[in-house]
Amino acid sequence: KLDLPVGEAAPRVLTTVLLAALPLFDLTLVILARAMGRRPLMAGGTDHTSHRLRNGGGSKRTVLLQLVAVQAGYSVLAYVVYHQETAVVTAIAGTVMVTWLLLLWVFLRMPEPVRRRESVEPIVVAP
């Protein structure tokens, strides 16, 4: 349980959401993609944010750095939000929500990476 014990409810709630922004976005993206594709929610797949970024041409390192930078940005925003009044927090929350909706729309329009099954060569034992 993550809770910030001091202050008004709005900054505390948004701060908590921002500290988990990337996992929450990824979870939302996967649930929507699988629901739209009528696939089981609990099955593995390549419809996560990182897979989509990797399929877009980014190297593993580039995708990792992008995701770390995004979460770091949200963490800094969480710190700022925690020290704001409710009116400012409401405006920031609205901006974050619109941004997430636009990003979800963009990511859901990306083609999903095709899961490649690696061929396994049979082991032949010489007689």
N, CA, C and O atoms as a printed pandas DataFrame, in Angstrom:
     atom_number atom_name residue_name chain_id  residue_number  x_coord  y_coord  z_coord
0              1         N          LYS        A               1    0.849   -1.172    0.000
1              2        CA          LYS        A               1    0.000    0.000    0.000
2              3         C          LYS        A               1    0.892    1.231    0.000
3              4         O          LYS        A               1    1.768    1.383    0.851
4              5         N          LEU        A               2    0.657    2.098   -0.958
5              6        CA          LEU        A               2    1.415    3.343   -1.039
6              7         C          LEU        A               2    0.480    4.484   -0.694
7              8         O          LEU        A               2   -0.506    4.717   -1.393
8              9         N          ASP        A               3    0.780    5.192    0.375
9             10        CA          ASP        A               3   -0.017    6.338    0.751
10            11         C          ASP        A               3    0.906    7.385    1.327
11            12         O          ASP        A               3    1.862    7.071    2.037
12            13         N          LEU        A               4    0.614    8.621    1.018
13            14        CA          LEU        A               4    1.373    9.735    1.547
14            15         C          LEU        A               4    0.543   10.335    2.676
15            16         O          LEU        A               4   -0.564   10.815    2.432
16            17         N          PRO        A               5    1.045   10.320    3.882
17            18        CA          PRO        A               5    0.215   10.583    5.047
18            19         C          PRO        A               5   -0.189   12.037    5.289
19            20         O          PRO        A               5   -1.104   12.287    6.073
20            21         N          VAL        A               6    0.455   12.989    4.651
21            22        CA          VAL        A               6    0.198   14.385    4.968
22            23         C          VAL        A               6   -0.358   15.112    3.745
23            24         O          VAL        A               6    0.096   14.888    2.623
24            25         N          GLY        A               7   -1.338   15.978    3.967
25            26        CA          GLY        A               7   -1.824   16.829    2.890
26            27         C          GLY        A               7   -3.217   16.452    2.437
27            28         O          GLY        A               7   -3.839   15.520    2.947
28            29         N          GLU        A               8   -3.691   17.224    1.446
29            30        CA          GLU        A               8   -5.022   17.014    0.888
30            31         C          GLU        A               8   -5.044   15.740    0.052
31            32         O          GLU        A               8   -4.003   15.229   -0.362
32            33         N          ALA        A               9   -6.252   15.239   -0.186
33            34        CA          ALA        A               9   -6.408   13.959   -0.888
34            35         C          ALA        A               9   -5.980   14.033   -2.351
35            36         O          ALA        A               9   -5.310   13.119   -2.832
36            37         N          ALA        A              10   -6.344   15.089   -3.070
37            38        CA          ALA        A              10   -6.065   15.167   -4.512
38            39         C          ALA        A              10   -4.564   15.060   -4.819
39            40         O          ALA        A              10   -4.181   14.243   -5.656
40            41         N          PRO        A              11   -3.710   15.852   -4.176
41            42        CA          PRO        A              11   -2.275   15.699   -4.454
42            43         C          PRO        A              11   -1.741   14.322   -4.085
43            44         O          PRO        A              11   -0.874   13.782   -4.772
44            45         N          ARG        A              12   -2.259   13.755   -3.001
45            46        CA          ARG        A              12   -1.797   12.428   -2.577
46            47         C          ARG        A              12   -2.163   11.368   -3.602
47            48         O          ARG        A              12   -1.341   10.513   -3.931
48            49         N          VAL        A              13   -3.388   11.417   -4.108
49            50        CA          VAL        A              13   -3.837   10.414   -5.078
50            51         C          VAL        A              13   -3.054   10.548   -6.384
51            52         O          VAL        A              13   -2.547    9.557   -6.909
52            53         N          LEU        A              14   -2.955   11.775   -6.909
53            54        CA          LEU        A              14   -2.250   11.956   -8.178
54            55         C          LEU        A              14   -0.771   11.629   -8.040
55            56         O          LEU        A              14   -0.176   11.070   -8.962
56            57         N          THR        A              15   -0.173   11.965   -6.918
57            58        CA          THR        A              15    1.239   11.623   -6.696
58            59         C          THR        A              15    1.433   10.112   -6.752
59            60         O          THR        A              15    2.377    9.620   -7.369
60            61         N          THR        A              16    0.541    9.390   -6.108
61            62        CA          THR        A              16    0.629    7.923   -6.115
62            63         C          THR        A              16    0.492    7.378   -7.538
63            64         O          THR        A              16    1.237    6.482   -7.936
64            65         N          VAL        A              17   -0.448    7.911   -8.294
65            66        CA          VAL        A              17   -0.645    7.465   -9.686
66            67         C          VAL        A              17    0.596    7.774  -10.520
67            68         O          VAL        A              17    1.039    6.936  -11.306
68            69         N          LEU        A              18    1.156    8.964  -10.355
69            70        CA          LEU        A              18    2.332    9.345  -11.145
70            71         C          LEU        A              18    3.560    8.505  -10.802
71            72         O          LEU        A              18    4.388    8.229  -11.670
72            73         N          LEU        A              19    3.676    8.100   -9.539
73            74        CA          LEU        A              19    4.819    7.264   -9.157
74            75         C          LEU        A              19    4.745    5.876   -9.798
75            76         O          LEU        A              19    5.758    5.186   -9.913
76            77         N          ALA        A              20    3.554    5.476  -10.209
77            78        CA          ALA        A              20    3.373    4.185  -10.887
78            79         C          ALA        A              20    2.881    4.398  -12.323
79            80         O          ALA        A              20    2.222    3.524  -12.887
80            81         N          ALA        A              21    3.192    5.535  -12.907
81            82        CA          ALA        A              21    2.626    5.925  -14.205
82            83         C          ALA        A              21    2.925    4.927  -15.325
83            84         O          ALA        A              21    2.014    4.506  -16.037
84            85         N          LEU        A              22    4.158    4.556  -15.480
85            86        CA          LEU        A              22    4.510    3.680  -16.598
86            87         C          LEU        A              22    3.874    2.298  -16.476
87            88         O          LEU        A              22    3.311    1.814  -17.458
88            89         N          PRO        A              23    3.937    1.639  -15.316
89            90        CA          PRO        A              23    3.235    0.353  -15.207
90            91         C          PRO        A              23    1.722    0.480  -15.401
91            92         O          PRO        A              23    1.100   -0.398  -16.000
92            93         N          LEU        A              24    1.131    1.557  -14.904
93            94        CA          LEU        A              24   -0.313    1.746  -15.084
94            95         C          LEU        A              24   -0.670    1.965  -16.553
95            96         O          LEU        A              24   -1.669    1.434  -17.038
96            97         N          PHE        A              25    0.145    2.744  -17.255
97            98        CA          PHE        A              25   -0.093    2.963  -18.685
98            99         C          PHE        A              25    0.036    1.650  -19.447
99           100         O          PHE        A              25   -0.806    1.328  -20.286
100          101         N          ASP        A              26    1.085    0.898  -19.156
101          102        CA          ASP        A              26    1.306   -0.369  -19.846
102          103         C          ASP        A              26    0.167   -1.350  -19.572
103          104         O          ASP        A              26   -0.302   -2.033  -20.482
104          105         N          LEU        A              27   -0.268   -1.417  -18.333
105          106        CA          LEU        A              27   -1.382   -2.298  -17.979
106          107         C          LEU        A              27   -2.647   -1.913  -18.747
107          108         O          LEU        A              27   -3.349   -2.780  -19.269
108          109         N          THR        A              28   -2.933   -0.629  -18.815
109          110        CA          THR        A              28   -4.104   -0.150  -19.547
110          111         C          THR        A              28   -3.988   -0.476  -21.034
111          112         O          THR        A              28   -4.955   -0.917  -21.655
112          113         N          LEU        A              29   -2.808   -0.259  -21.598
113          114        CA          LEU        A              29   -2.584   -0.549  -23.016
114          115         C          LEU        A              29   -2.811   -2.028  -23.315
115          116         O          LEU        A              29   -3.489   -2.367  -24.285
116          117         N          VAL        A              30   -2.259   -2.893  -22.505
117          118        CA          VAL        A              30   -2.381   -4.338  -22.724
118          119         C          VAL        A              30   -3.833   -4.794  -22.584
119          120         O          VAL        A              30   -4.323   -5.570  -23.405
120          121         N          ILE        A              31   -4.514   -4.319  -21.556
121          122        CA          ILE        A              31   -5.916   -4.711  -21.362
122          123         C          ILE        A              31   -6.763   -4.268  -22.545
123          124         O          ILE        A              31   -7.572   -5.045  -23.052
124          125         N          LEU        A              32   -6.585   -3.023  -22.990
125          126        CA          LEU        A              32   -7.368   -2.532  -24.128
126          127         C          LEU        A              32   -7.040   -3.300  -25.409
127          128         O          LEU        A              32   -7.942   -3.675  -26.158
128          129         N          ALA        A              33   -5.753   -3.532  -25.658
129          130        CA          ALA        A              33   -5.353   -4.235  -26.882
130          131         C          ALA        A              33   -5.914   -5.650  -26.905
131          132         O          ALA        A              33   -6.395   -6.115  -27.939
132          133         N          ARG        A              34   -5.854   -6.322  -25.784
133          134        CA          ARG        A              34   -6.345   -7.705  -25.746
134          135         C          ARG        A              34   -7.867   -7.749  -25.789
135          136         O          ARG        A              34   -8.440   -8.647  -26.406
136          137         N          ALA        A              35   -8.521   -6.805  -25.152
137          138        CA          ALA        A              35   -9.990   -6.766  -25.208
138          139         C          ALA        A              35  -10.451   -6.468  -26.633
139          140         O          ALA        A              35  -11.397   -7.084  -27.123
140          141         N          MET        A              36   -9.787   -5.530  -27.294
141          142        CA          MET        A              36  -10.166   -5.191  -28.670
142          143         C          MET        A              36   -9.878   -6.344  -29.625
143          144         O          MET        A              36  -10.603   -6.544  -30.600
144          145         N          GLY        A              37   -8.823   -7.099  -29.345
145          146        CA          GLY        A              37   -8.478   -8.244  -30.178
146          147         C          GLY        A              37   -9.153   -9.530  -29.744
147          148         O          GLY        A              37   -8.905  -10.589  -30.320
148          149         N          ARG        A              38  -10.006   -9.445  -28.730
149          150        CA          ARG        A              38  -10.737  -10.593  -28.189
150          151         C          ARG        A              38   -9.795  -11.738  -27.814
151          152         O          ARG        A              38  -10.035  -12.904  -28.129
152          153         N          ARG        A              39   -8.697  -11.351  -27.119
153          154        CA          ARG        A              39   -7.731  -12.337  -26.645
154          155         C          ARG        A              39   -7.801  -12.425  -25.139
155          156         O          ARG        A              39   -8.245  -11.483  -24.483
156          157         N          PRO        A              40   -7.374  -13.531  -24.585
157          158        CA          PRO        A              40   -7.402  -13.663  -23.120
158          159         C          PRO        A              40   -6.483  -12.630  -22.459
159          160         O          PRO        A              40   -5.378  -12.375  -22.937
160          161         N          LEU        A              41   -6.947  -12.047  -21.367
161          162        CA          LEU        A              41   -6.171  -11.020  -20.684
162          163         C          LEU        A              41   -4.923  -11.585  -20.014
163          164         O          LEU        A              41   -3.908  -10.895  -19.917
164          165         N          MET        A              42   -4.986  -12.811  -19.558
165          166        CA          MET        A              42   -3.882  -13.371  -18.791
166          167         C          MET        A              42   -2.860  -14.121  -19.637
167          168         O          MET        A              42   -1.899  -14.669  -19.098
168          169         N          ALA        A              43   -3.053  -14.153  -20.944
169          170        CA          ALA        A              43   -2.101  -14.828  -21.820
170          171         C          ALA        A              43   -0.918  -13.906  -22.102
171          172         O          ALA        A              43   -1.074  -12.686  -22.152
172          173         N          GLY        A              44    0.236  -14.479  -22.282
173          174        CA          GLY        A              44    1.410  -13.684  -22.621
174          175         C          GLY        A              44    1.275  -13.121  -24.026
175          176         O          GLY        A              44    0.507  -13.631  -24.842
176          177         N          GLY        A              45    2.018  -12.081  -24.295
177          178        CA          GLY        A              45    1.938  -11.494  -25.622
178          179         C          GLY        A              45    2.993  -10.426  -25.827
179          180         O          GLY        A              45    3.760  -10.094  -24.923
180          181         N          THR        A              46    3.010   -9.903  -27.032
181          182        CA          THR        A              46    3.972   -8.862  -27.389
182          183         C          THR        A              46    3.259   -7.536  -27.591
183          184         O          THR        A              46    3.645   -6.745  -28.451
184          185         N          ASP        A              47    2.228   -7.293  -26.809
185          186        CA          ASP        A              47    1.464   -6.067  -26.977
186          187         C          ASP        A              47    1.772   -5.027  -25.897
187          188         O          ASP        A              47    1.012   -4.076  -25.714
188          189         N          HIS        A              48    2.873   -5.206  -25.193
189          190        CA          HIS        A              48    3.277   -4.247  -24.165
190          191         C          HIS        A              48    3.937   -3.028  -24.809
191          192         O          HIS        A              48    4.342   -3.062  -25.972
192          193         N          THR        A              49    4.033   -1.975  -24.042
193          194        CA          THR        A              49    4.637   -0.726  -24.505
194          195         C          THR        A              49    6.050   -0.965  -25.036
195          196         O          THR        A              49    6.396   -0.492  -26.119
196          197         N          SER        A              50    6.848   -1.683  -24.292
197          198        CA          SER        A              50    8.241   -1.912  -24.699
198          199         C          SER        A              50    8.327   -2.678  -26.014
199          200         O          SER        A              50    9.185   -2.381  -26.846
200          201         N          HIS        A              51    7.450   -3.659  -26.211
201          202        CA          HIS        A              51    7.464   -4.413  -27.464
202          203         C          HIS        A              51    7.100   -3.517  -28.643
203          204         O          HIS        A              51    7.693   -3.613  -29.717
204          205         N          ARG        A              52    6.124   -2.650  -28.430
205          206        CA          ARG        A              52    5.692   -1.757  -29.507
206          207         C          ARG        A              52    6.795   -0.758  -29.858
207          208         O          ARG        A              52    7.021   -0.467  -31.033
208          209         N          LEU        A              53    7.477   -0.238  -28.847
209          210        CA          LEU        A              53    8.584    0.683  -29.114
210          211         C          LEU        A              53    9.729   -0.035  -29.822
211          212         O          LEU        A              53   10.349    0.514  -30.733
212          213         N          ARG        A              54   10.000   -1.250  -29.402
213          214        CA          ARG        A              54   11.065   -2.044  -30.024
214          215         C          ARG        A              54   10.715   -2.355  -31.470
215          216         O          ARG        A              54   11.581   -2.308  -32.344
216          217         N          ASN        A              55    9.445   -2.675  -31.730
217          218        CA          ASN        A              55    8.988   -2.969  -33.084
218          219         C          ASN        A              55    9.065   -1.728  -33.965
219          220         O          ASN        A              55    9.168   -1.839  -35.187
220          221         N          GLY        A              56    9.016   -0.543  -33.349
221          222        CA          GLY        A              56    9.111    0.704  -34.100
222          223         C          GLY        A              56   10.526    1.017  -34.557
223          224         O          GLY        A              56   10.752    2.036  -35.211
224          225         N          GLY        A              57   11.476    0.164  -34.225
225          226        CA          GLY        A              57   12.832    0.343  -34.716
226          227         C          GLY        A              57   13.855    0.685  -33.654
227          228         O          GLY        A              57   15.040    0.807  -33.961
228          229         N          GLY        A              58   13.428    0.843  -32.417
229          230        CA          GLY        A              58   14.370    1.180  -31.363
230          231         C          GLY        A              58   15.152   -0.040  -30.897
231          232         O          GLY        A              58   14.642   -1.160  -30.876
232          233         N          SER        A              59   16.391    0.205  -30.527
233          234        CA          SER        A              59   17.188   -0.891  -29.972
234          235         C          SER        A              59   16.711   -1.157  -28.546
235          236         O          SER        A              59   15.977   -0.354  -27.971
236          237         N          LYS        A              60   17.127   -2.276  -27.987
237          238        CA          LYS        A              60   16.747   -2.593  -26.605
238          239         C          LYS        A              60   17.211   -1.493  -25.657
239          240         O          LYS        A              60   16.480   -1.091  -24.752
240          241         N          ARG        A              61   18.409   -1.020  -25.869
241          242        CA          ARG        A              61   18.969    0.027  -25.013
242          243         C          ARG        A              61   18.187    1.332  -25.161
243          244         O          ARG        A              61   17.895    1.991  -24.163
244          245         N          THR        A              62   17.847    1.710  -26.389
245          246        CA          THR        A              62   17.096    2.937  -26.626
246          247         C          THR        A              62   15.727    2.873  -25.970
247          248         O          THR        A              62   15.294    3.828  -25.325
248          249         N          VAL        A              63   15.047    1.743  -26.138
249          250        CA          VAL        A              63   13.722    1.576  -25.532
250          251         C          VAL        A              63   13.830    1.652  -24.011
251          252         O          VAL        A              63   13.013    2.310  -23.367
252          253         N          LEU        A              64   14.814    0.996  -23.442
253          254        CA          LEU        A              64   15.019    1.032  -21.996
254          255         C          LEU        A              64   15.234    2.464  -21.517
255          256         O          LEU        A              64   14.623    2.896  -20.540
256          257         N          LEU        A              65   16.099    3.193  -22.203
257          258        CA          LEU        A              65   16.381    4.570  -21.799
258          259         C          LEU        A              65   15.151    5.463  -21.956
259          260         O          LEU        A              65   14.920    6.350  -21.135
260          261         N          GLN        A              66   14.367    5.236  -22.998
261          262        CA          GLN        A              66   13.134    6.006  -23.174
262          263         C          GLN        A              66   12.167    5.761  -22.019
263          264         O          GLN        A              66   11.598    6.701  -21.463
264          265         N          LEU        A              67   11.990    4.505  -21.668
265          266        CA          LEU        A              67   11.053    4.167  -20.596
266          267         C          LEU        A              67   11.535    4.686  -19.240
267          268         O          LEU        A              67   10.734    5.168  -18.440
268          269         N          VAL        A              68   12.826    4.588  -18.984
269          270        CA          VAL        A              68   13.386    5.119  -17.735
270          271         C          VAL        A              68   13.206    6.636  -17.689
271          272         O          VAL        A              68   12.844    7.184  -16.647
272          273         N          ALA        A              69   13.453    7.316  -18.805
273          274        CA          ALA        A              69   13.310    8.782  -18.848
274          275         C          ALA        A              69   11.862    9.204  -18.624
275          276         O          ALA        A              69   11.595   10.171  -17.911
276          277         N          VAL        A              70   10.934    8.479  -19.233
277          278        CA          VAL        A              70    9.513    8.810  -19.050
278          279         C          VAL        A              70    9.113    8.643  -17.591
279          280         O          VAL        A              70    8.478    9.531  -17.021
280          281         N          GLN        A              71    9.473    7.522  -16.980
281          282        CA          GLN        A              71    9.104    7.307  -15.575
282          283         C          GLN        A              71    9.808    8.310  -14.667
283          284         O          GLN        A              71    9.224    8.766  -13.684
284          285         N          ALA        A              72   11.043    8.655  -14.978
285          286        CA          ALA        A              72   11.754    9.663  -14.187
286          287         C          ALA        A              72   11.028   11.010  -14.277
287          288         O          ALA        A              72   10.890   11.717  -13.279
288          289         N          GLY        A              73   10.571   11.351  -15.473
289          290        CA          GLY        A              73    9.808   12.592  -15.647
290          291         C          GLY        A              73    8.525   12.582  -14.835
291          292         O          GLY        A              73    8.184   13.575  -14.192
292          293         N          TYR        A              74    7.814   11.464  -14.863
293          294        CA          TYR        A              74    6.591   11.349  -14.066
294          295         C          TYR        A              74    6.899   11.398  -12.568
295          296         O          TYR        A              74    6.098   11.925  -11.795
296          297         N          SER        A              75    8.027   10.865  -12.154
297          298        CA          SER        A              75    8.401   10.899  -10.740
298          299         C          SER        A              75    8.704   12.330  -10.291
299          300         O          SER        A              75    8.328   12.727   -9.188
300          301         N          VAL        A              76    9.374   13.095  -11.132
301          302        CA          VAL        A              76    9.624   14.504  -10.819
302          303         C          VAL        A              76    8.298   15.259  -10.756
303          304         O          VAL        A              76    8.088   16.074   -9.858
304          305         N          LEU        A              77    7.407   14.987  -11.706
305          306        CA          LEU        A              77    6.088   15.612  -11.695
306          307         C          LEU        A              77    5.320   15.242  -10.418
307          308         O          LEU        A              77    4.605   16.075   -9.861
308          309         N          ALA        A              78    5.467   14.006   -9.960
309          310        CA          ALA        A              78    4.809   13.570   -8.721
310          311         C          ALA        A              78    5.289   14.402   -7.536
311          312         O          ALA        A              78    4.491   14.792   -6.684
312          313         N          TYR        A              79    6.578   14.669   -7.483
313          314        CA          TYR        A              79    7.120   15.500   -6.408
314          315         C          TYR        A              79    6.525   16.903   -6.451
315          316         O          TYR        A              79    6.146   17.460   -5.421
316          317         N          VAL        A              80    6.448   17.469   -7.659
317          318        CA          VAL        A              80    5.890   18.810   -7.827
318          319         C          VAL        A              80    4.411   18.823   -7.427
319          320         O          VAL        A              80    3.958   19.721   -6.718
320          321         N          VAL        A              81    3.673   17.823   -7.887
321          322        CA          VAL        A              81    2.237   17.741   -7.616
322          323         C          VAL        A              81    1.967   17.656   -6.117
323          324         O          VAL        A              81    1.027   18.279   -5.623
324          325         N          TYR        A              82    2.764   16.908   -5.405
325          326        CA          TYR        A              82    2.536   16.694   -3.975
326          327         C          TYR        A              82    2.543   18.009   -3.189
327          328         O          TYR        A              82    1.928   18.114   -2.127
328          329         N          HIS        A              83    3.240   18.997   -3.722
329          330        CA          HIS        A              83    3.373   20.273   -3.020
330          331         C          HIS        A              83    2.454   21.354   -3.585
331          332         O          HIS        A              83    2.667   22.537   -3.322
332          333         N          GLN        A              84    1.438   20.970   -4.356
333          334        CA          GLN        A              84    0.528   21.938   -4.968
334          335         C          GLN        A              84   -0.841   21.922   -4.298
335          336         O          GLN        A              84   -1.197   21.000   -3.565
336          337         N          GLU        A              85   -1.585   22.972   -4.580
337          338        CA          GLU        A              85   -2.957   23.051   -4.086
338          339         C          GLU        A              85   -3.877   22.258   -5.008
339          340         O          GLU        A              85   -3.496   21.913   -6.126
340          341         N          THR        A              86   -5.069   21.976   -4.543
341          342        CA          THR        A              86   -6.010   21.124   -5.261
342          343         C          THR        A              86   -6.342   21.651   -6.656
343          344         O          THR        A              86   -6.460   20.856   -7.588
344          345         N          ALA        A              87   -6.495   22.949   -6.827
345          346        CA          ALA        A              87   -6.840   23.511   -8.141
346          347         C          ALA        A              87   -5.742   23.227   -9.164
347          348         O          ALA        A              87   -6.030   22.867  -10.305
348          349         N          VAL        A              88   -4.499   23.390   -8.758
349          350        CA          VAL        A              88   -3.369   23.118   -9.658
350          351         C          VAL        A              88   -3.286   21.625   -9.957
351          352         O          VAL        A              88   -3.030   21.224  -11.092
352          353         N          VAL        A              89   -3.501   20.814   -8.939
353          354        CA          VAL        A              89   -3.457   19.358   -9.103
354          355         C          VAL        A              89   -4.539   18.900  -10.080
355          356         O          VAL        A              89   -4.301   18.009  -10.896
356          357         N          THR        A              90   -5.713   19.498  -10.002
357          358        CA          THR        A              90   -6.801   19.151  -10.904
358          359         C          THR        A              90   -6.423   19.453  -12.356
359          360         O          THR        A              90   -6.695   18.654  -13.252
360          361         N          ALA        A              91   -5.802   20.597  -12.577
361          362        CA          ALA        A              91   -5.360   20.958  -13.929
362          363         C          ALA        A              91   -4.290   19.987  -14.430
363          364         O          ALA        A              91   -4.327   19.570  -15.588
364          365         N          ILE        A              92   -3.350   19.629  -13.578
365          366        CA          ILE        A              92   -2.292   18.680  -13.961
366          367         C          ILE        A              92   -2.905   17.314  -14.236
367          368         O          ILE        A              92   -2.521   16.647  -15.197
368          369         N          ALA        A              93   -3.847   16.892  -13.410
369          370        CA          ALA        A              93   -4.497   15.588  -13.607
370          371         C          ALA        A              93   -5.221   15.549  -14.945
371          372         O          ALA        A              93   -5.153   14.547  -15.657
372          373         N          GLY        A              94   -5.910   16.626  -15.293
373          374        CA          GLY        A              94   -6.586   16.685  -16.589
374          375         C          GLY        A              94   -5.616   16.603  -17.745
375          376         O          GLY        A              94   -5.878   15.919  -18.734
376          377         N          THR        A              95   -4.497   17.295  -17.629
377          378        CA          THR        A              95   -3.467   17.261  -18.673
378          379         C          THR        A              95   -2.875   15.865  -18.808
379          380         O          THR        A              95   -2.683   15.373  -19.920
380          381         N          VAL        A              96   -2.586   15.231  -17.681
381          382        CA          VAL        A              96   -2.040   13.871  -17.703
382          383         C          VAL        A              96   -3.047   12.916  -18.339
383          384         O          VAL        A              96   -2.664   12.060  -19.136
384          385         N          MET        A              97   -4.330   13.048  -17.997
385          386        CA          MET        A              97   -5.346   12.154  -18.544
386          387         C          MET        A              97   -5.475   12.310  -20.062
387          388         O          MET        A              97   -5.559   11.318  -20.786
388          389         N          VAL        A              98   -5.490   13.545  -20.535
389          390        CA          VAL        A              98   -5.582   13.774  -21.983
390          391         C          VAL        A              98   -4.343   13.222  -22.683
391          392         O          VAL        A              98   -4.447   12.615  -23.749
392          393         N          THR        A              99   -3.178   13.432  -22.088
393          394        CA          THR        A              99   -1.930   12.907  -22.662
394          395         C          THR        A              99   -1.969   11.385  -22.747
395          396         O          THR        A              99   -1.602   10.810  -23.772
396          397         N          TRP        A             100   -2.411   10.729  -21.674
397          398        CA          TRP        A             100   -2.493    9.262  -21.665
398          399         C          TRP        A             100   -3.474    8.765  -22.712
399          400         O          TRP        A             100   -3.198    7.783  -23.401
400          401         N          LEU        A             101   -4.611    9.427  -22.842
401          402        CA          LEU        A             101   -5.600    9.003  -23.848
402          403         C          LEU        A             101   -5.033    9.130  -25.256
403          404         O          LEU        A             101   -5.231    8.248  -26.091
404          405         N          LEU        A             102   -4.333   10.223  -25.518
405          406        CA          LEU        A             102   -3.704   10.389  -26.842
406          407         C          LEU        A             102   -2.632    9.333  -27.079
407          408         O          LEU        A             102   -2.545    8.763  -28.167
408          409         N          LEU        A             103   -1.818    9.075  -26.062
409          410        CA          LEU        A             103   -0.778    8.056  -26.207
410          411         C          LEU        A             103   -1.378    6.659  -26.377
411          412         O          LEU        A             103   -0.867    5.858  -27.160
412          413         N          LEU        A             104   -2.443    6.365  -25.659
413          414        CA          LEU        A             104   -3.116    5.075  -25.842
414          415         C          LEU        A             104   -3.619    4.945  -27.270
415          416         O          LEU        A             104   -3.474    3.890  -27.887
416          417         N          TRP        A             105   -4.204    6.005  -27.795
417          418        CA          TRP        A             105   -4.708    5.993  -29.176
418          419         C          TRP        A             105   -3.555    5.730  -30.144
419          420         O          TRP        A             105   -3.689    4.923  -31.064
420          421         N          VAL        A             106   -2.423    6.409  -29.940
421          422        CA          VAL        A             106   -1.254    6.228  -30.823
422          423         C          VAL        A             106   -0.724    4.801  -30.715
423          424         O          VAL        A             106   -0.490    4.150  -31.733
424          425         N          PHE        A             107   -0.533    4.309  -29.492
425          426        CA          PHE        A             107    0.033    2.973  -29.299
426          427         C          PHE        A             107   -0.902    1.877  -29.806
427          428         O          PHE        A             107   -0.439    0.866  -30.335
428          429         N          LEU        A             108   -2.202    2.064  -29.651
429          430        CA          LEU        A             108   -3.142    1.042  -30.134
430          431         C          LEU        A             108   -3.215    1.009  -31.661
431          432         O          LEU        A             108   -3.632    0.006  -32.240
432          433         N          ARG        A             109   -2.818    2.087  -32.305
433          434        CA          ARG        A             109   -2.798    2.112  -33.768
434          435         C          ARG        A             109   -1.508    1.502  -34.336
435          436         O          ARG        A             109   -1.439    1.188  -35.524
436          437         N          MET        A             110   -0.499    1.339  -33.495
437          438        CA          MET        A             110    0.754    0.711  -33.944
438          439         C          MET        A             110    0.491   -0.763  -34.207
439          440         O          MET        A             110   -0.253   -1.407  -33.467
440          441         N          PRO        A             111    1.102   -1.297  -35.262
441          442        CA          PRO        A             111    0.950   -2.747  -35.459
442          443         C          PRO        A             111    1.648   -3.498  -34.332
443          444         O          PRO        A             111    2.752   -3.147  -33.913
444          445         N          GLU        A             112    0.978   -4.534  -33.856
445          446        CA          GLU        A             112    1.581   -5.337  -32.797
446          447         C          GLU        A             112    2.719   -6.168  -33.363
447          448         O          GLU        A             112    2.615   -6.698  -34.469
448          449         N          PRO        A             113    3.793   -6.281  -32.616
449          450        CA          PRO        A             113    4.887   -7.136  -33.063
450          451         C          PRO        A             113    4.412   -8.578  -33.171
451          452         O          PRO        A             113    3.608   -9.047  -32.365
452          453         N          VAL        A             114    4.916   -9.260  -34.166
453          454        CA          VAL        A             114    4.582  -10.669  -34.334
454          455         C          VAL        A             114    5.508  -11.464  -33.446
455          456         O          VAL        A             114    6.727  -11.290  -33.475
456          457         N          ARG        A             115    4.921  -12.330  -32.663
457          458        CA          ARG        A             115    5.730  -13.178  -31.789
458          459         C          ARG        A             115    6.445  -14.200  -32.656
459          460         O          ARG        A             115    5.820  -15.010  -33.341
460          461         N          ARG        A             116    7.761  -14.144  -32.609
461          462        CA          ARG        A             116    8.563  -15.072  -33.413
462          463         C          ARG        A             116    8.897  -16.289  -32.580
463          464         O          ARG        A             116    9.414  -16.191  -31.467
464          465         N          ARG        A             117    8.591  -17.417  -33.140
465          466        CA          ARG        A             117    8.973  -18.664  -32.470
466          467         C          ARG        A             117   10.323  -19.084  -33.033
467          468         O          ARG        A             117   10.499  -19.247  -34.241
468          469         N          GLU        A             118   11.248  -19.250  -32.133
469          470        CA          GLU        A             118   12.566  -19.661  -32.577
470          471         C          GLU        A             118   12.521  -21.137  -32.931
471          472         O          GLU        A             118   11.993  -21.966  -32.190
472          473         N          SER        A             119   13.089  -21.432  -34.079
473          474        CA          SER        A             119   13.095  -22.847  -34.482
474          475         C          SER        A             119   14.152  -23.570  -33.651
475          476         O          SER        A             119   15.239  -23.055  -33.392
476          477         N          VAL        A             120   13.798  -24.747  -33.259
477          478        CA          VAL        A             120   14.715  -25.550  -32.450
478          479         C          VAL        A             120   15.170  -26.723  -33.307
479          480         O          VAL        A             120   14.370  -27.516  -33.803
480          481         N          GLU        A             121   16.457  -26.797  -33.456
481          482        CA          GLU        A             121   17.032  -27.891  -34.236
482          483         C          GLU        A             121   17.034  -29.147  -33.375
483          484         O          GLU        A             121   17.454  -29.109  -32.219
484          485         N          PRO        A             122   16.572  -30.246  -33.928
485          486        CA          PRO        A             122   16.606  -31.492  -33.142
486          487         C          PRO        A             122   18.057  -31.919  -32.903
487          488         O          PRO        A             122   18.936  -31.727  -33.744
488          489         N          ILE        A             123   18.263  -32.491  -31.752
489          490        CA          ILE        A             123   19.583  -32.999  -31.418
490          491         C          ILE        A             123   19.680  -34.415  -31.955
491          492         O          ILE        A             123   18.879  -35.288  -31.619
492          493         N          VAL        A             124   20.672  -34.616  -32.788
493          494        CA          VAL        A             124   20.857  -35.930  -33.382
494          495         C          VAL        A             124   22.072  -36.574  -32.712
495          496         O          VAL        A             124   23.171  -36.020  -32.700
496          497         N          VAL        A             125   21.836  -37.738  -32.166
497          498        CA          VAL        A             125   22.917  -38.474  -31.514
498          499         C          VAL        A             125   23.451  -39.484  -32.508
499          500         O          VAL        A             125   22.709  -40.332  -33.004
500          501         N          ALA        A             126   24.737  -39.392  -32.798
501          502        CA          ALA        A             126   25.340  -40.330  -33.749
502          503         C          ALA        A             126   25.450  -41.701  -33.110
503          504         O          ALA        A             126   25.809  -41.822  -31.939
504          505         N          PRO        A             127   25.135  -42.747  -33.893
505          506        CA          PRO        A             127   25.218  -44.104  -33.320
506          507         C          PRO        A             127   26.629  -44.574  -33.079
507          508         O          PRO        A             127   26.835  -45.691  -32.603
